[in-house]
Each structure stands twice: as C-alpha cells, then as structure tokens.
mmCIF file of C-alpha atoms in Angstrom:
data_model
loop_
_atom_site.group_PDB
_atom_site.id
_atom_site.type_symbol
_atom_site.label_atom_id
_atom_site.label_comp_id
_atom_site.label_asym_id
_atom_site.label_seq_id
_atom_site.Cartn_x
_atom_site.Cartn_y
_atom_site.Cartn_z
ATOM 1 C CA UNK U 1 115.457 100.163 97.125
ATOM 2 C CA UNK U 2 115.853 103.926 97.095
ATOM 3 C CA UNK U 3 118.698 103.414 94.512
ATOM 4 C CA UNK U 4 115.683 101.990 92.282
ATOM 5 C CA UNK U 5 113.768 105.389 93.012
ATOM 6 C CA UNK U 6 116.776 107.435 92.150
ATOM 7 C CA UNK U 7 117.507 105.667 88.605
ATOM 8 C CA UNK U 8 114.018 105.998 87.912
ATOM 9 C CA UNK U 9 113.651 109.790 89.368
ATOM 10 C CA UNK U 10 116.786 110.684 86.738
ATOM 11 C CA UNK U 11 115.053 109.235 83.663
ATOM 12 C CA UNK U 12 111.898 111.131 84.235
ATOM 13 C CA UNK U 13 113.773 113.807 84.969
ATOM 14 C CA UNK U 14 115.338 113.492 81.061
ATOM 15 C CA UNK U 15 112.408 112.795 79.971
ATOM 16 C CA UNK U 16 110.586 116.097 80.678
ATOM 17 C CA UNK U 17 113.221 117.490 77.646
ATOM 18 C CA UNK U 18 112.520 114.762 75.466
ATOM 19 C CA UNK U 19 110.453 115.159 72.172
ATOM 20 C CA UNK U 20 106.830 113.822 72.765
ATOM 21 C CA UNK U 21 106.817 111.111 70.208
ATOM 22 C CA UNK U 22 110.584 109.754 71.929
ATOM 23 C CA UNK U 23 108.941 108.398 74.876
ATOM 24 C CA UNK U 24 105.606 107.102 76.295
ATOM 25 C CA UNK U 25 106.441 109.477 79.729
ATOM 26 C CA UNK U 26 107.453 112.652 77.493
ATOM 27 C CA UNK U 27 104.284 112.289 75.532
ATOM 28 C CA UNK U 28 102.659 112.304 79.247
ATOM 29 C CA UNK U 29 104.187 115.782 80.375
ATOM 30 C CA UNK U 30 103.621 117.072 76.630
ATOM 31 C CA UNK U 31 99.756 116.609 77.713
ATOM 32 C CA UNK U 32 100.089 118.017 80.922
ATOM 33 C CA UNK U 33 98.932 117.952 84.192
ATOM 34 C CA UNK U 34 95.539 116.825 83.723
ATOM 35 C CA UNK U 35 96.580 113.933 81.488
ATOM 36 C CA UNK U 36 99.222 112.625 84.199
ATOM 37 C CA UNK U 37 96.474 112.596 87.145
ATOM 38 C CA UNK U 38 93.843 110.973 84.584
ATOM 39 C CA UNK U 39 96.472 108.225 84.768
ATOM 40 C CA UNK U 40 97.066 108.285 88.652
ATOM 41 C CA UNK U 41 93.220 108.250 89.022
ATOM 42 C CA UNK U 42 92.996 104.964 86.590
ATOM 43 C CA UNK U 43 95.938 102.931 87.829
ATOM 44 C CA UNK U 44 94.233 103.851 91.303
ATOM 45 C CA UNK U 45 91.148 102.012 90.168
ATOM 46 C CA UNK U 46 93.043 99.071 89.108
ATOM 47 C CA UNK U 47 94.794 98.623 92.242
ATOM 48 C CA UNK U 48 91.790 98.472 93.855
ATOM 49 C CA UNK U 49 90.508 96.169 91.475
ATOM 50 C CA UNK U 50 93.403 93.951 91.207
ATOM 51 C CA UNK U 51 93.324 93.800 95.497
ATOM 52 C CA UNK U 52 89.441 92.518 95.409
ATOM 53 C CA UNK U 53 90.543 90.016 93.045
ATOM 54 C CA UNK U 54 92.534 88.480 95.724
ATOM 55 C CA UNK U 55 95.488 88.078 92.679
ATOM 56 C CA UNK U 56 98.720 88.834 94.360
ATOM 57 C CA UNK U 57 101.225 88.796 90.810
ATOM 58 C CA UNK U 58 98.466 91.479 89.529
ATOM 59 C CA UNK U 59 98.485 94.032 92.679
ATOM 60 C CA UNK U 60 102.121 93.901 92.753
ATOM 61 C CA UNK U 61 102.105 94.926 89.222
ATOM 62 C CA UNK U 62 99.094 97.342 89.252
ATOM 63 C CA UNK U 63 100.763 99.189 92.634
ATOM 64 C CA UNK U 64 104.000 99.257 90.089
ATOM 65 C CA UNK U 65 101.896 101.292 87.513
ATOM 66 C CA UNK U 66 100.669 103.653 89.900
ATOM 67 C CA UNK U 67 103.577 104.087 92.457
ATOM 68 C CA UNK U 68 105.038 105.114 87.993
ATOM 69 C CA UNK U 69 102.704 107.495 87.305
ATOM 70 C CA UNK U 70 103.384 108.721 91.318
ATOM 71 C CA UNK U 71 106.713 109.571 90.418
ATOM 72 C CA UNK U 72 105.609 110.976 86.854
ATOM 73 C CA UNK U 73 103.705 113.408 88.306
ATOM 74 C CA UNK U 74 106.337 114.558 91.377
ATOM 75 C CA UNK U 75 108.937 114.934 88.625
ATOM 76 C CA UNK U 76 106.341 117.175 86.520
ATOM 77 C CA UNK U 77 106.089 119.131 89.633
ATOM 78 C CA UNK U 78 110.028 119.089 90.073
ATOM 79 C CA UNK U 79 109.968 117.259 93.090
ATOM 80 C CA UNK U 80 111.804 114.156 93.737
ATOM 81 C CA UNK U 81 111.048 111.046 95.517
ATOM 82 C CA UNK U 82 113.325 111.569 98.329
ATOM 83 C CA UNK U 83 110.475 114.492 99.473
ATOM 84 C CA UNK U 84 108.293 111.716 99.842
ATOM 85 C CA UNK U 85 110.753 109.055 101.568
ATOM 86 C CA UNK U 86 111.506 112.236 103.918
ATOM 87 C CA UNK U 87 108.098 112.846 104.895
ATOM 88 C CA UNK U 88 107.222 108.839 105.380
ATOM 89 C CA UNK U 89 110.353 108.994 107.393
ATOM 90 C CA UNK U 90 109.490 111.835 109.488
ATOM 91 C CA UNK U 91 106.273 110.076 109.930
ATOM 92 C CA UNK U 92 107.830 106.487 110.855
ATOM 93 C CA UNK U 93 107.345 105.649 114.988
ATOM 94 C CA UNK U 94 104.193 108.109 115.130
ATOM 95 C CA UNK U 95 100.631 106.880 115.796
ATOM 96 C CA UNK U 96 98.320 107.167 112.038
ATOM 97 C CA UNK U 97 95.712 108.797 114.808
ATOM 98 C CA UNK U 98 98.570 111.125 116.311
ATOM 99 C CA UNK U 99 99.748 111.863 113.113
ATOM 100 C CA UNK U 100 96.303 112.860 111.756
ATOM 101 C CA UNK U 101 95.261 114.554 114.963
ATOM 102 C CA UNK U 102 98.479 117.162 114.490
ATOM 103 C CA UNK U 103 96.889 117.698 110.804
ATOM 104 C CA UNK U 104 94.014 118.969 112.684
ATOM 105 C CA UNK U 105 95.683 121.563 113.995
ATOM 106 C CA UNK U 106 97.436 122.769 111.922
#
C-alpha cells in the first residue's frame, strides 16, 4: 500500500517543476495554496455526500479524490506521506480519548 503512496508522492513531487498547462496537479501548485485547499474543502463535501448516500463504489472513489488532493497539498508543503503514516503509526495502540487528552496539554 505504502508503495502506492510513494509512486504517487514522486510524481507530485515532479510535478511541482512542471509547466502549468503540462498537468492538471502543476496547474494546481501554479495557483497556489489557496486553490489546493479550495479543492480539499470540496472533495471533503463530497465524501460526506457520497457517505449519506449510502453508495459504497462512490465513497471509495470520492475518499480517492480527497486522500489526492491530501497528498497535493503535503507535497506543496514539501512534506511526504510517510510524515503522516509516521504520526498514524505513532498513534496506533493509543486510546482516540488518550490521544486527545495529551493534545490538551500540550
């Protein structure tokens, strides 16, 4: 699975030299930040949409779009998924109410 996240985290990383009109995700970063979280922020809303709809073909591909546009915006920020499978993994075996609780304090 990561394997999938690293192919995908190399392209986008090529991508961010690309000419805007050579690729749907350069023309993204040649907008800029604002236009990348304008797409989080919609794919969000269909996720949510496609899950009330009870259709499981269309969440699967809506998560897809956004989990893309996820990784769009980490490259933009020159991170790399692996920061994020890190942190889930530092997270894995911990309560969700531990976990936020130690936010709290911090």
């Amino acid at each position: 699975m990561s394997d999938v996240l690293n192919r995908l985290a190399d392209v986008l990383e090529q991508r961010k030299q690309a000419e805007p009109d050579s690729s749907y995700v350069a023309r993204l970063y040649a907008k800029g930040l604002d236009a990348i979280l304008k797409k989080i922020g919609e794919e969000a809303t269909e996720t949510v949409m496609a899950a009330k709809d009870g259709q499981p073909d269309k969440l699967v591909y809506e998560v897809a779009d956004l989990w893309f546009h996820s990784l769009v915006l980490l490259a933009q920020q020159d991170l790399h998924p692996d920061a994020v499978l890190a942190e889930l993994d530092r997270r894995f075996g911990l309560s969700g109410l531990e976990e936020k609780a130690a936010r709290g304090r911090q």
